[in-house]
Coordinates of C-alpha atoms in Angstrom, one line a residue:
X183 CA 52.7 -7.8 -8.5
X184 CA 56.0 -9.4 -10.2
X185 CA 56.7 -7.2 -13.3
X186 CA 58.2 -9.7 -15.4
X187 CA 58.9 -7.5 -18.7
X188 CA 61.8 -5.2 -16.6
X189 CA 65.2 -6.4 -17.9
X190 CA 66.9 -3.3 -15.7
X191 CA 66.7 -1.2 -12.8
X192 CA 68.4 2.4 -13.3
X193 CA 69.7 4.6 -9.5
X194 CA 70.4 7.6 -11.1
X195 CA 72.4 10.2 -8.0
X196 CA 72.1 13.5 -6.8
X197 CA 73.0 15.9 -9.1
X198 CA 72.1 13.5 -12.5
X199 CA 70.2 15.4 -15.0
X200 CA 70.3 13.4 -18.3
X201 CA 68.1 10.5 -17.3
X202 CA 68.2 8.8 -20.8
X203 CA 64.9 8.5 -20.8
X204 CA 63.5 5.2 -23.4
X205 CA 60.8 4.1 -24.8
X206 CA 59.5 1.0 -22.5
X207 CA 60.6 3.1 -19.2
X208 CA 58.9 4.1 -16.0
X209 CA 59.3 6.3 -12.9
X210 CA 59.7 4.3 -10.4
X211 CA 58.5 6.8 -6.6
X212 CA 56.7 4.9 -4.4
X213 CA 56.1 2.1 -6.8
X214 CA 52.0 1.5 -5.2
X215 CA 50.2 1.4 -8.1
X216 CA 53.0 0.5 -10.6
X217 CA 53.5 -3.0 -9.1
X218 CA 49.7 -3.4 -8.6
X219 CA 48.9 -4.8 -11.9
X220 CA 50.7 -6.2 -14.9
X221 CA 53.0 -3.9 -17.0
X222 CA 54.0 -5.1 -20.4
X223 CA 55.3 -2.6 -21.8
X224 CA 57.8 -1.6 -19.8
X225 CA 61.3 -2.8 -19.5
X226 CA 63.1 -0.3 -17.2
X227 CA 62.6 1.4 -14.0
X228 CA 64.5 4.5 -13.1
X229 CA 64.6 4.5 -9.2
X230 CA 64.3 8.5 -8.4
X231 CA 64.6 7.5 -4.2
X232 CA 68.8 7.9 -5.3
X233 CA 68.2 11.4 -6.0
X234 CA 68.1 12.8 -2.9
X235 CA 65.3 15.5 -3.2
X236 CA 64.1 16.4 0.1
X237 CA 60.7 15.7 1.1
X238 CA 59.9 18.9 2.5
X239 CA 60.8 22.3 2.2
X240 CA 59.9 25.7 4.6
X241 CA 60.6 28.8 3.2
X242 CA 59.2 32.4 3.7
X243 CA 57.8 31.6 0.0
X244 CA 55.8 28.1 1.5
X245 CA 56.0 24.5 1.8
X246 CA 57.9 22.7 -1.5
X247 CA 57.0 18.9 -1.3
X248 CA 59.2 17.0 -3.5
X249 CA 57.4 14.1 -5.8
X250 CA 58.9 11.5 -3.8
X251 CA 57.7 12.8 -0.6
X252 CA 55.5 9.9 1.0
X253 CA 52.4 10.3 2.3
X254 CA 53.3 9.3 5.6
X255 CA 56.0 12.3 5.9
X256 CA 53.3 14.8 4.4
X257 CA 50.6 14.1 7.1
X258 CA 53.1 13.8 10.2
X259 CA 54.4 17.6 9.1
X260 CA 54.5 20.0 12.0
X261 CA 53.5 23.5 10.1
X262 CA 54.6 27.0 11.7
X263 CA 51.7 28.5 13.7
X264 CA 50.6 30.9 11.5
X265 CA 50.2 28.9 8.4
X266 CA 46.7 27.9 9.8
X267 CA 45.9 26.4 6.4
X268 CA 47.8 23.0 7.7
X269 CA 45.3 20.9 8.8
X270 CA 44.2 20.5 5.3
X271 CA 47.1 18.5 4.8
X272 CA 46.2 15.6 7.3
X273 CA 42.3 15.8 6.0
X274 CA 43.0 15.5 2.3
X275 CA 45.8 12.5 3.5
X276 CA 43.3 10.5 5.6
X277 CA 41.0 11.0 2.2
X278 CA 43.2 8.2 0.2
X279 CA 41.7 4.9 -0.5
X280 CA 44.7 3.2 1.2
X281 CA 45.9 1.9 5.0
X282 CA 47.9 3.6 6.8
X283 CA 50.6 1.2 5.9
X284 CA 50.8 2.6 2.2
X285 CA 51.0 5.9 3.2
X286 CA 54.6 4.4 4.4
X287 CA 55.5 3.8 0.1
X288 CA 52.9 5.8 -1.8
X289 CA 54.4 9.3 -2.7
X290 CA 52.5 12.7 -3.3
X291 CA 54.1 13.0 -6.9
X292 CA 52.5 9.7 -8.0
X293 CA 49.0 10.5 -6.5
X294 CA 49.1 14.2 -8.4
X295 CA 50.5 12.2 -11.7
X296 CA 48.1 9.4 -11.8
X297 CA 45.4 11.9 -12.0
X298 CA 42.4 10.3 -11.3
X299 CA 39.4 12.4 -9.6
X300 CA 39.4 11.1 -6.5
X301 CA 43.5 12.0 -6.0
X302 CA 43.4 13.7 -2.4
X303 CA 46.4 15.3 -3.3
X304 CA 45.7 16.6 -6.4
X305 CA 42.6 18.1 -4.4
X306 CA 44.9 19.6 -1.7
X307 CA 47.5 20.9 -4.4
X308 CA 44.4 22.6 -5.8
X309 CA 42.8 24.1 -3.1
X310 CA 46.2 25.9 -1.9
X311 CA 47.4 27.1 -5.0
X312 CA 50.1 24.3 -5.6
X313 CA 52.7 24.8 -8.4
X314 CA 54.2 22.2 -10.3
X315 CA 58.1 22.0 -11.5
X316 CA 58.3 20.0 -13.8
X317 CA 61.8 18.5 -15.2
X318 CA 61.1 18.0 -19.2
X319 CA 62.8 15.5 -21.0
X320 CA 65.8 18.1 -22.6
X321 CA 66.8 18.6 -19.5
X322 CA 64.6 22.3 -19.3
X323 CA 62.3 23.2 -16.7
X324 CA 58.9 24.8 -16.1
X325 CA 55.9 25.6 -14.1
X326 CA 52.3 24.8 -14.5
X327 CA 49.6 25.1 -11.6
X328 CA 48.4 21.9 -10.1
X329 CA 44.8 23.7 -11.2
X330 CA 46.2 22.6 -14.9
X331 CA 48.3 20.2 -14.7
X332 CA 45.3 17.3 -14.5
X333 CA 43.6 17.8 -17.9
X334 CA 41.2 14.4 -17.2
X335 CA 40.4 11.4 -15.8
X336 CA 44.1 9.7 -15.7
X337 CA 44.9 12.6 -18.0
X338 CA 47.7 15.3 -17.6
X339 CA 50.2 17.8 -19.3
X340 CA 53.4 15.0 -19.0
X341 CA 55.0 14.2 -22.0
X342 CA 57.2 10.7 -22.4
X343 CA 60.6 11.5 -20.2
X344 CA 58.8 14.6 -18.5
X345 CA 59.2 13.8 -14.8
X346 CA 57.4 16.2 -11.8
X347 CA 60.0 17.0 -9.3
X348 CA 57.9 18.9 -6.9
X349 CA 54.7 20.9 -6.0
X350 CA 55.1 24.3 -4.1
X351 CA 52.4 25.5 -1.7
X352 CA 52.5 29.4 -1.5
X353 CA 52.4 30.6 2.0
X354 CA 50.1 33.3 1.4
X355 CA 47.7 30.1 0.4
X356 CA 49.2 28.5 3.7
X357 CA 47.6 31.6 5.7
X358 CA 44.4 31.1 4.4
X359 CA 41.0 30.2 6.2
X360 CA 39.9 26.8 5.2
X361 CA 36.9 24.0 5.5
X362 CA 36.6 20.4 4.2
X363 CA 34.2 18.3 2.9
X364 CA 34.1 14.4 1.5
X365 CA 31.7 12.1 0.9
X366 CA 32.2 8.5 -0.2
X367 CA 28.9 5.5 -0.9
X368 CA 30.7 3.4 1.5
X369 CA 33.0 4.6 4.8
X370 CA 36.2 3.7 3.3
X371 CA 35.4 4.3 -0.1
X372 CA 37.0 6.4 -3.0
X373 CA 35.8 10.1 -2.9
X374 CA 32.4 10.7 -4.7
X375 CA 33.2 14.6 -3.9
X376 CA 35.7 16.0 -2.1
X377 CA 35.4 20.0 -1.6
X378 CA 37.7 22.6 -0.2
X379 CA 37.1 26.1 0.7
X380 CA 39.2 28.8 2.0
X381 CA 38.9 32.1 2.9
X382 CA 41.8 35.0 2.9
X383 CA 41.5 37.0 6.4
X384 CA 43.2 39.9 4.8
X385 CA 41.3 40.4 2.0
X386 CA 38.3 38.5 2.0
X387 CA 39.1 36.6 -1.2
X388 CA 37.0 33.0 -1.0
X389 CA 38.0 30.4 -3.6
X390 CA 35.9 26.9 -3.8
X391 CA 38.1 23.2 -4.9
X392 CA 35.8 20.9 -6.6
X393 CA 37.1 17.2 -7.1
X394 CA 36.4 13.3 -7.3
X395 CA 32.6 14.8 -8.7
X396 CA 34.5 16.1 -11.5
X397 CA 37.5 14.3 -14.0
X398 CA 39.5 17.5 -13.0
X399 CA 39.2 20.0 -10.9
X400 CA 37.9 23.0 -10.8
X401 CA 38.8 25.8 -8.2
X402 CA 36.3 28.6 -8.8
X403 CA 37.3 32.3 -7.1
X404 CA 35.7 35.1 -5.4
X405 CA 36.8 38.8 -4.3
X406 CA 34.6 38.2 -1.2
X407 CA 31.8 35.4 0.2
X408 CA 28.9 34.8 -2.1
X409 CA 25.7 34.8 -1.5
X410 CA 24.1 31.2 -1.8
X411 CA 22.7 31.5 -4.7
X412 CA 25.7 33.2 -6.5
X413 CA 27.6 30.1 -5.6
X414 CA 25.5 27.4 -6.9
X415 CA 24.7 29.6 -9.9
X416 CA 28.7 29.3 -10.6
X417 CA 28.7 26.0 -10.1
X418 CA 26.1 24.8 -12.5
X419 CA 27.6 27.5 -14.8
X420 CA 31.4 26.6 -14.8
X421 CA 31.3 22.6 -14.3
X422 CA 30.1 21.8 -17.1
X423 CA 29.3 17.9 -16.0
X424 CA 30.2 15.7 -13.4
X425 CA 32.0 12.3 -13.2
X426 CA 30.3 8.9 -14.0
X427 CA 31.5 5.4 -12.8
X428 CA 31.1 2.9 -9.6
X429 CA 31.6 5.8 -6.5
X430 CA 28.6 7.9 -8.2
X431 CA 26.1 9.0 -10.8
X432 CA 26.8 12.5 -12.2
X433 CA 23.5 13.0 -10.5
X434 CA 24.5 12.4 -7.0
X435 CA 27.7 13.9 -7.6
X436 CA 26.4 17.1 -8.7
X437 CA 23.8 16.9 -5.7
X438 CA 26.5 16.6 -3.2
X439 CA 28.8 19.5 -4.6
X440 CA 26.0 21.9 -4.4
X441 CA 25.3 20.6 -1.0
X442 CA 28.5 20.9 0.7
X443 CA 29.8 23.6 -1.4
X444 CA 27.0 25.6 0.3
X445 CA 28.3 24.1 3.8
X446 CA 31.9 25.4 3.0
X447 CA 30.3 28.6 2.4
X448 CA 28.6 28.5 5.8
X449 CA 31.3 27.6 7.8
X450 CA 33.5 29.8 6.5
X451 CA 31.1 33.0 6.8
X452 CA 30.8 31.8 10.3
X453 CA 34.5 31.7 10.9
X454 CA 34.4 35.6 9.2
X455 CA 31.8 37.3 11.3
X456 CA 33.8 35.6 14.6
X457 CA 37.0 37.5 13.3
X458 CA 35.5 40.7 13.1
X459 CA 34.1 40.1 16.9
X460 CA 37.4 39.3 17.9
X461 CA 39.1 42.2 20.4

């Protein structure tokens, strides 16, 4: 869609720190949502691609994903062998309500900043204990866990002029076993519920991330795999309400969340047993 109110496109270069944010500005990364509907309040776009951020950076700390990293780059990432959680990346990328062509344009940061309940990059980053680096409007930086970044439906902690720089997935999380479950009302529809579980083979810590069925993501941590009744009780206690839209009623989302959570618990319990019997 043509944005006929835009009078200027700014293209900062690598190393630029003063981005001169003004009222009526918008950051431009992939632009797949930005150009999908009228934006009459906008006057200028700031194209982030000129900043030259490396899309993916592997280090001893883990994986840093630039906000401008395209989904296609992320799904094609070849992880180190010891990062056994890496298949979760592809599973979450394939949860997008979009064609593979959109993957070449849409960005990880854009999906996180949209902060929709069904944002699969939010689900991925929360499940793998991701931390956002945010460039504040005044030039300073702050780090915020992705779990706390999204505060509601289409709401997050960014203030006008703030910019999501990257998301770091720690190596410790990438070395965990994972289990993924998702359901939607139609074959290629938006997620009604998306859950991801992780199990640390070293200390037995179990984490369950619930998203899409709730306005914001929830991650529940247990020191060991819980019993079915304990997991259910914790979910019912800590998730006060479920999301309501055309993709699922709160009652249906609650039911599927509890059902998929138990599936994840059982699958990871089976993995734990098989790990113990390995020579």
